Amino acid sequence: QVQLVESGGGLVQPGGSLRLSCSASGSGFIILRMGWYRQAPGKERELVAVITSGGDANYADSVKDRVTISRDNAKNTVYLQMNSLKPEDTAAYYCNVQTLRAGVRMDYWGKGTLVTVSS
């Protein structure tokens, strides 16, 4: 079993910055893709950014140029640096990790961390 612990959410003013972190714990697996998704009230969950084990990243058009995803493979941790935050970035942000164990790929989700952008 893989457990994900997210941190870094909170209240920030428009134009501000936040850094989210998500650490994966457990044993016997290899982490493949890591990513962040978000879900605003009344909306479907959407991709924010993903990063492969090799460090290739992809971003949603809505956050490109304002967000940077990175990972520390030694710590099994993925980060999301968000700058120039807008009220429309307000959402619950969920960490997603894809693992490989005994030839089987599994997806795990964090419980979410709330980001509120408001003056």
Tab-separated table of N, CA and C in Angstrom:
chain	number	residue	atom	x	y	z
A	1	GLN	N	0.846	-1.195	0.000
A	1	GLN	CA	0.000	0.000	0.000
A	1	GLN	C	0.880	1.243	0.000
A	2	VAL	N	0.462	2.237	-0.781
A	2	VAL	CA	1.176	3.509	-0.860
A	2	VAL	C	0.329	4.571	-0.188
A	3	GLN	N	0.943	5.341	0.670
A	3	GLN	CA	0.248	6.451	1.320
A	3	GLN	C	0.833	7.760	0.840
A	4	LEU	N	-0.051	8.717	0.571
A	4	LEU	CA	0.355	10.034	0.106
A	4	LEU	C	-0.028	11.077	1.134
A	5	VAL	N	0.914	11.960	1.441
A	5	VAL	CA	0.662	13.044	2.387
A	5	VAL	C	0.953	14.361	1.694
A	6	GLU	N	-0.077	15.192	1.585
A	6	GLU	CA	0.040	16.486	0.923
A	6	GLU	C	0.152	17.598	1.957
A	7	SER	N	0.810	18.674	1.545
A	7	SER	CA	0.906	19.843	2.414
A	7	SER	C	1.133	21.078	1.562
A	8	GLY	N	0.917	22.249	2.166
A	8	GLY	CA	1.246	23.495	1.503
A	8	GLY	C	0.069	24.336	1.066
A	9	GLY	N	-1.143	23.822	1.191
A	9	GLY	CA	-2.294	24.625	0.806
A	9	GLY	C	-2.561	25.741	1.794
A	10	GLY	N	-3.493	26.617	1.430
A	10	GLY	CA	-3.838	27.706	2.331
A	10	GLY	C	-4.492	28.846	1.609
A	11	LEU	N	-4.611	29.953	2.317
A	11	LEU	CA	-5.217	31.165	1.775
A	11	LEU	C	-4.115	32.104	1.296
A	12	VAL	N	-4.264	32.587	0.081
A	12	VAL	CA	-3.267	33.493	-0.481
A	12	VAL	C	-3.987	34.570	-1.281
A	13	GLN	N	-3.411	35.763	-1.321
A	13	GLN	CA	-4.006	36.844	-2.090
A	13	GLN	C	-3.710	36.675	-3.574
A	14	PRO	N	-4.541	37.234	-4.418
A	14	PRO	CA	-4.255	37.189	-5.861
A	14	PRO	C	-2.869	37.745	-6.156
A	15	GLY	N	-2.157	37.052	-7.028
A	15	GLY	CA	-0.788	37.428	-7.344
A	15	GLY	C	0.248	36.771	-6.457
A	16	GLY	N	-0.208	36.099	-5.417
A	16	GLY	CA	0.709	35.447	-4.485
A	16	GLY	C	1.182	34.096	-4.982
A	17	SER	N	1.952	33.432	-4.111
A	17	SER	CA	2.543	32.140	-4.464
A	17	SER	C	2.294	31.116	-3.362
A	18	LEU	N	2.266	29.867	-3.765
A	18	LEU	CA	2.195	28.746	-2.839
A	18	LEU	C	3.015	27.605	-3.397
A	19	ARG	N	3.517	26.773	-2.489
A	19	ARG	CA	4.234	25.571	-2.902
A	19	ARG	C	3.585	24.369	-2.219
A	20	LEU	N	3.074	23.473	-3.044
A	20	LEU	CA	2.472	22.252	-2.535
A	20	LEU	C	3.501	21.119	-2.569
A	21	SER	N	3.392	20.236	-1.596
A	21	SER	CA	4.265	19.067	-1.538
A	21	SER	C	3.424	17.815	-1.348
A	22	CYS	N	3.915	16.716	-1.870
A	22	CYS	CA	3.242	15.429	-1.694
A	22	CYS	C	4.317	14.356	-1.580
A	23	SER	N	4.307	13.650	-0.458
A	23	SER	CA	5.293	12.597	-0.225
A	23	SER	C	4.620	11.238	-0.211
A	24	ALA	N	5.241	10.292	-0.883
A	24	ALA	CA	4.721	8.931	-0.950
A	24	ALA	C	5.527	8.020	-0.035
A	25	SER	N	4.825	7.198	0.728
A	25	SER	CA	5.501	6.262	1.615
A	25	SER	C	4.991	4.854	1.361
A	26	GLY	N	5.816	3.892	1.714
A	26	GLY	CA	5.486	2.500	1.487
A	26	GLY	C	6.738	1.793	1.011
A	27	SER	N	6.594	0.551	0.581
A	27	SER	CA	7.772	-0.183	0.134
A	27	SER	C	7.406	-1.146	-0.982
A	28	GLY	N	8.430	-1.555	-1.701
A	28	GLY	CA	8.239	-2.567	-2.723
A	28	GLY	C	7.676	-2.065	-4.034
A	29	PHE	N	7.754	-0.770	-4.273
A	29	PHE	CA	7.214	-0.239	-5.514
A	29	PHE	C	8.183	0.756	-6.133
A	30	ILE	N	7.960	0.991	-7.407
A	30	ILE	CA	8.680	2.023	-8.139
A	30	ILE	C	7.677	3.101	-8.512
A	31	ILE	N	8.027	4.341	-8.295
A	31	ILE	CA	7.132	5.435	-8.669
A	31	ILE	C	7.383	5.816	-10.121
A	32	LEU	N	6.337	5.811	-10.883
A	32	LEU	CA	6.415	6.225	-12.284
A	32	LEU	C	6.018	7.698	-12.386
A	33	ARG	N	4.829	7.950	-12.838
A	33	ARG	CA	4.357	9.324	-13.005
A	33	ARG	C	3.872	9.899	-11.687
A	34	MET	N	4.111	11.184	-11.474
A	34	MET	CA	3.571	11.925	-10.332
A	34	MET	C	2.883	13.174	-10.862
A	35	GLY	N	1.810	13.570	-10.211
A	35	GLY	CA	1.112	14.725	-10.739
A	35	GLY	C	0.191	15.385	-9.735
A	36	TRP	N	-0.360	16.492	-10.173
A	36	TRP	CA	-1.325	17.256	-9.391
A	36	TRP	C	-2.575	17.494	-10.228
A	37	TYR	N	-3.697	17.317	-9.576
A	37	TYR	CA	-4.991	17.607	-10.164
A	37	TYR	C	-5.715	18.550	-9.217
A	38	ARG	N	-6.751	19.197	-9.714
A	38	ARG	CA	-7.522	20.072	-8.843
A	38	ARG	C	-9.009	19.953	-9.172
A	39	GLN	N	-9.804	20.270	-8.154
A	39	GLN	CA	-11.246	20.252	-8.329
A	39	GLN	C	-11.852	21.442	-7.612
A	40	ALA	N	-12.449	22.319	-8.397
A	40	ALA	CA	-13.140	23.475	-7.842
A	40	ALA	C	-14.580	23.091	-7.526
A	41	PRO	N	-15.228	23.819	-6.624
A	41	PRO	CA	-16.617	23.503	-6.276
A	41	PRO	C	-17.509	23.499	-7.512
A	42	GLY	N	-18.267	22.423	-7.665
A	42	GLY	CA	-19.189	22.322	-8.778
A	42	GLY	C	-18.563	21.963	-10.105
A	43	LYS	N	-17.262	21.683	-10.100
A	43	LYS	CA	-16.568	21.350	-11.347
A	43	LYS	C	-15.919	19.979	-11.243
A	44	GLU	N	-15.563	19.431	-12.400
A	44	GLU	CA	-14.894	18.140	-12.437
A	44	GLU	C	-13.404	18.304	-12.101
A	45	ARG	N	-12.824	17.215	-11.635
A	45	ARG	CA	-11.396	17.230	-11.365
A	45	ARG	C	-10.637	17.381	-12.677
A	46	GLU	N	-9.606	18.214	-12.664
A	46	GLU	CA	-8.842	18.459	-13.873
A	46	GLU	C	-7.352	18.380	-13.591
A	47	LEU	N	-6.621	18.045	-14.640
A	47	LEU	CA	-5.173	17.967	-14.541
A	47	LEU	C	-4.574	19.360	-14.381
A	48	VAL	N	-3.602	19.479	-13.488
A	48	VAL	CA	-2.814	20.706	-13.375
A	48	VAL	C	-1.450	20.483	-14.022
A	49	ALA	N	-0.739	19.448	-13.562
A	49	ALA	CA	0.591	19.164	-14.092
A	49	ALA	C	0.984	17.736	-13.735
A	50	VAL	N	1.774	17.120	-14.600
A	50	VAL	CA	2.315	15.793	-14.334
A	50	VAL	C	3.790	15.787	-14.695
A	51	ILE	N	4.525	14.882	-14.055
A	51	ILE	CA	5.951	14.757	-14.340
A	51	ILE	C	6.312	13.280	-14.334
A	52	THR	N	7.079	12.862	-15.326
A	52	THR	CA	7.478	11.461	-15.443
A	52	THR	C	8.688	11.185	-14.550
A	53	SER	N	9.042	9.922	-14.453
A	53	SER	CA	10.202	9.552	-13.651
A	53	SER	C	11.484	10.142	-14.240
A	54	GLY	N	11.451	10.435	-15.523
A	54	GLY	CA	12.612	11.033	-16.171
A	54	GLY	C	12.646	12.550	-16.099
A	55	GLY	N	11.592	13.133	-15.535
A	55	GLY	CA	11.579	14.582	-15.355
A	55	GLY	C	10.849	15.366	-16.437
A	56	ASP	N	10.209	14.677	-17.374
A	56	ASP	CA	9.432	15.384	-18.385
A	56	ASP	C	8.106	15.833	-17.790
A	57	ALA	N	7.787	17.106	-17.984
A	57	ALA	CA	6.587	17.681	-17.367
A	57	ALA	C	5.597	18.158	-18.418
A	58	ASN	N	4.332	18.069	-18.063
A	58	ASN	CA	3.264	18.611	-18.891
A	58	ASN	C	2.318	19.408	-18.008
A	59	TYR	N	1.800	20.501	-18.558
A	59	TYR	CA	0.967	21.414	-17.797
A	59	TYR	C	-0.351	21.681	-18.515
A	60	ALA	N	-1.372	21.968	-17.716
A	60	ALA	CA	-2.622	22.457	-18.288
A	60	ALA	C	-2.380	23.848	-18.852
A	61	ASP	N	-3.066	24.174	-19.923
A	61	ASP	CA	-2.887	25.488	-20.546
A	61	ASP	C	-3.218	26.612	-19.568
A	62	SER	N	-4.161	26.357	-18.672
A	62	SER	CA	-4.613	27.399	-17.756
A	62	SER	C	-3.558	27.794	-16.719
A	63	VAL	N	-2.563	26.949	-16.515
A	63	VAL	CA	-1.544	27.248	-15.495
A	63	VAL	C	-0.141	27.354	-16.074
A	64	LYS	N	-0.017	27.042	-17.353
A	64	LYS	CA	1.307	27.092	-17.978
A	64	LYS	C	1.908	28.479	-17.783
A	65	ASP	N	3.190	28.546	-17.517
A	65	ASP	CA	3.941	29.786	-17.288
A	65	ASP	C	3.753	30.337	-15.887
A	66	ARG	N	2.842	29.763	-15.094
A	66	ARG	CA	2.670	30.215	-13.712
A	66	ARG	C	2.999	29.116	-12.708
A	67	VAL	N	3.100	27.885	-13.186
A	67	VAL	CA	3.243	26.739	-12.298
A	67	VAL	C	4.450	25.904	-12.731
A	68	THR	N	5.159	25.375	-11.751
A	68	THR	CA	6.279	24.478	-12.035
A	68	THR	C	6.143	23.226	-11.176
A	69	ILE	N	6.163	22.069	-11.834
A	69	ILE	CA	6.143	20.804	-11.107
A	69	ILE	C	7.555	20.244	-11.074
A	70	SER	N	7.924	19.668	-9.952
A	70	SER	CA	9.242	19.054	-9.820
A	70	SER	C	9.134	17.866	-8.874
A	71	ARG	N	10.161	17.033	-8.857
A	71	ARG	CA	10.126	15.867	-7.980
A	71	ARG	C	11.518	15.573	-7.448
A	72	ASP	N	11.531	14.998	-6.268
A	72	ASP	CA	12.766	14.528	-5.645
A	72	ASP	C	12.618	13.019	-5.521
A	73	ASN	N	13.233	12.285	-6.408
A	73	ASN	CA	13.066	10.838	-6.430
A	73	ASN	C	13.628	10.176	-5.172
A	74	ALA	N	14.659	10.761	-4.591
A	74	ALA	CA	15.233	10.179	-3.373
A	74	ALA	C	14.258	10.274	-2.200
A	75	LYS	N	13.399	11.280	-2.243
A	75	LYS	CA	12.428	11.478	-1.160
A	75	LYS	C	11.014	11.040	-1.547
A	76	ASN	N	10.853	10.517	-2.768
A	76	ASN	CA	9.521	10.139	-3.258
A	76	ASN	C	8.524	11.281	-3.093
A	77	THR	N	8.958	12.475	-3.443
A	77	THR	CA	8.159	13.676	-3.214
A	77	THR	C	8.008	14.466	-4.502
A	78	VAL	N	6.802	14.981	-4.702
A	78	VAL	CA	6.526	15.846	-5.839
A	78	VAL	C	6.098	17.207	-5.308
A	79	TYR	N	6.513	18.250	-6.007
A	79	TYR	CA	6.225	19.615	-5.597
A	79	TYR	C	5.454	20.331	-6.703
A	80	LEU	N	4.681	21.325	-6.293
A	80	LEU	CA	3.993	22.178	-7.259
A	80	LEU	C	4.182	23.616	-6.799
A	81	GLN	N	5.021	24.347	-7.500
A	81	GLN	CA	5.236	25.762	-7.205
A	81	GLN	C	4.259	26.566	-8.048
A	82	MET	N	3.411	27.326	-7.375
A	82	MET	CA	2.396	28.097	-8.076
A	82	MET	C	2.625	29.583	-7.817
A	83	ASN	N	2.763	30.331	-8.884
A	83	ASN	CA	2.997	31.770	-8.797
A	83	ASN	C	1.866	32.522	-9.491
A	84	SER	N	1.803	33.822	-9.233
A	84	SER	CA	0.792	34.675	-9.871
A	84	SER	C	-0.593	34.052	-9.765
A	85	LEU	N	-0.930	33.621	-8.571
A	85	LEU	CA	-2.193	32.919	-8.373
A	85	LEU	C	-3.386	33.818	-8.631
A	86	LYS	N	-4.436	33.216	-9.180
A	86	LYS	CA	-5.665	33.912	-9.526
A	86	LYS	C	-6.826	33.322	-8.734
A	87	PRO	N	-7.888	34.089	-8.549
A	87	PRO	CA	-9.052	33.527	-7.840
A	87	PRO	C	-9.562	32.228	-8.479
A	88	GLU	N	-9.436	32.116	-9.786
A	88	GLU	CA	-9.908	30.901	-10.446
A	88	GLU	C	-9.022	29.685	-10.190
A	89	ASP	N	-7.906	29.887	-9.506
A	89	ASP	CA	-7.073	28.756	-9.091
A	89	ASP	C	-7.577	28.131	-7.792
A	90	THR	N	-8.577	28.756	-7.190
A	90	THR	CA	-9.136	28.224	-5.951
A	90	THR	C	-9.739	26.845	-6.195
A	91	ALA	N	-9.269	25.869	-5.420
A	91	ALA	CA	-9.720	24.484	-5.600
A	91	ALA	C	-9.060	23.600	-4.553
A	92	ALA	N	-9.550	22.376	-4.463
A	92	ALA	CA	-8.840	21.346	-3.716
A	92	ALA	C	-7.832	20.723	-4.671
A	93	TYR	N	-6.599	20.639	-4.253
A	93	TYR	CA	-5.529	20.097	-5.089
A	93	TYR	C	-5.172	18.700	-4.598
A	94	TYR	N	-5.159	17.767	-5.539
A	94	TYR	CA	-4.925	16.360	-5.221
A	94	TYR	C	-3.648	15.859	-5.875
A	95	CYS	N	-2.866	15.180	-5.093
A	95	CYS	CA	-1.661	14.528	-5.591
A	95	CYS	C	-2.043	13.167	-6.180
A	96	ASN	N	-1.422	12.832	-7.280
A	96	ASN	CA	-1.633	11.520	-7.911
A	96	ASN	C	-0.293	10.875	-8.199
A	97	VAL	N	-0.169	9.625	-7.835
A	97	VAL	CA	1.088	8.901	-8.055
A	97	VAL	C	0.783	7.573	-8.728
A	98	GLN	N	1.496	7.287	-9.773
A	98	GLN	CA	1.380	5.985	-10.438
A	98	GLN	C	2.597	5.146	-10.064
A	99	THR	N	2.330	3.927	-9.582
A	99	THR	CA	3.418	3.063	-9.144
A	99	THR	C	3.458	1.779	-9.963
A	100	LEU	N	4.590	1.115	-9.881
A	100	LEU	CA	4.776	-0.190	-10.514
A	100	LEU	C	5.267	-1.161	-9.452
A	101	ARG	N	4.488	-2.225	-9.272
A	101	ARG	CA	4.857	-3.231	-8.268
A	101	ARG	C	4.550	-4.600	-8.846
A	102	ALA	N	5.550	-5.450	-8.935
A	102	ALA	CA	5.396	-6.805	-9.479
A	102	ALA	C	4.727	-6.774	-10.846
A	103	GLY	N	5.107	-5.801	-11.651
A	103	GLY	CA	4.599	-5.708	-13.004
A	103	GLY	C	3.214	-5.097	-13.131
A	104	VAL	N	2.652	-4.636	-12.032
A	104	VAL	CA	1.293	-4.078	-12.056
A	104	VAL	C	1.355	-2.577	-11.759
A	105	ARG	N	0.689	-1.799	-12.603
A	105	ARG	CA	0.629	-0.353	-12.389
A	105	ARG	C	-0.604	-0.013	-11.559
A	106	MET	N	-0.407	0.863	-10.587
A	106	MET	CA	-1.511	1.292	-9.735
A	106	MET	C	-1.467	2.806	-9.609
A	107	ASP	N	-2.652	3.400	-9.461
A	107	ASP	CA	-2.763	4.835	-9.228
A	107	ASP	C	-3.235	5.084	-7.807
A	108	TYR	N	-2.596	6.050	-7.153
A	108	TYR	CA	-2.986	6.433	-5.801
A	108	TYR	C	-3.267	7.934	-5.758
A	109	TRP	N	-4.203	8.290	-4.881
A	109	TRP	CA	-4.600	9.689	-4.724
A	109	TRP	C	-4.415	10.137	-3.287
A	110	GLY	N	-3.973	11.392	-3.136
A	110	GLY	CA	-3.945	11.992	-1.821
A	110	GLY	C	-5.336	12.451	-1.424
A	111	LYS	N	-5.468	12.902	-0.189
A	111	LYS	CA	-6.771	13.344	0.316
A	111	LYS	C	-7.096	14.765	-0.106
A	112	GLY	N	-6.112	15.479	-0.632
A	112	GLY	CA	-6.346	16.827	-1.123
A	112	GLY	C	-5.919	17.899	-0.138
A	113	THR	N	-5.499	19.014	-0.686
A	113	THR	CA	-5.158	20.181	0.123
A	113	THR	C	-5.827	21.395	-0.521
A	114	LEU	N	-6.455	22.216	0.296
A	114	LEU	CA	-7.267	23.301	-0.219
A	114	LEU	C	-6.428	24.552	-0.476
A	115	VAL	N	-6.595	25.109	-1.659
A	115	VAL	CA	-5.958	26.376	-2.032
A	115	VAL	C	-7.067	27.395	-2.271
A	116	THR	N	-7.002	28.490	-1.548
A	116	THR	CA	-7.983	29.558	-1.703
A	116	THR	C	-7.261	30.839	-2.065
A	117	VAL	N	-7.636	31.412	-3.207
A	117	VAL	CA	-7.025	32.655	-3.671
A	117	VAL	C	-8.080	33.754	-3.562
A	118	SER	N	-7.860	34.647	-2.619
A	118	SER	CA	-8.867	35.668	-2.355
A	118	SER	C	-8.228	36.844	-1.638
A	119	SER	N	-8.771	38.031	-1.902
A	119	SER	CA	-8.290	39.218	-1.208
A	119	SER	C	-9.152	39.487	0.026
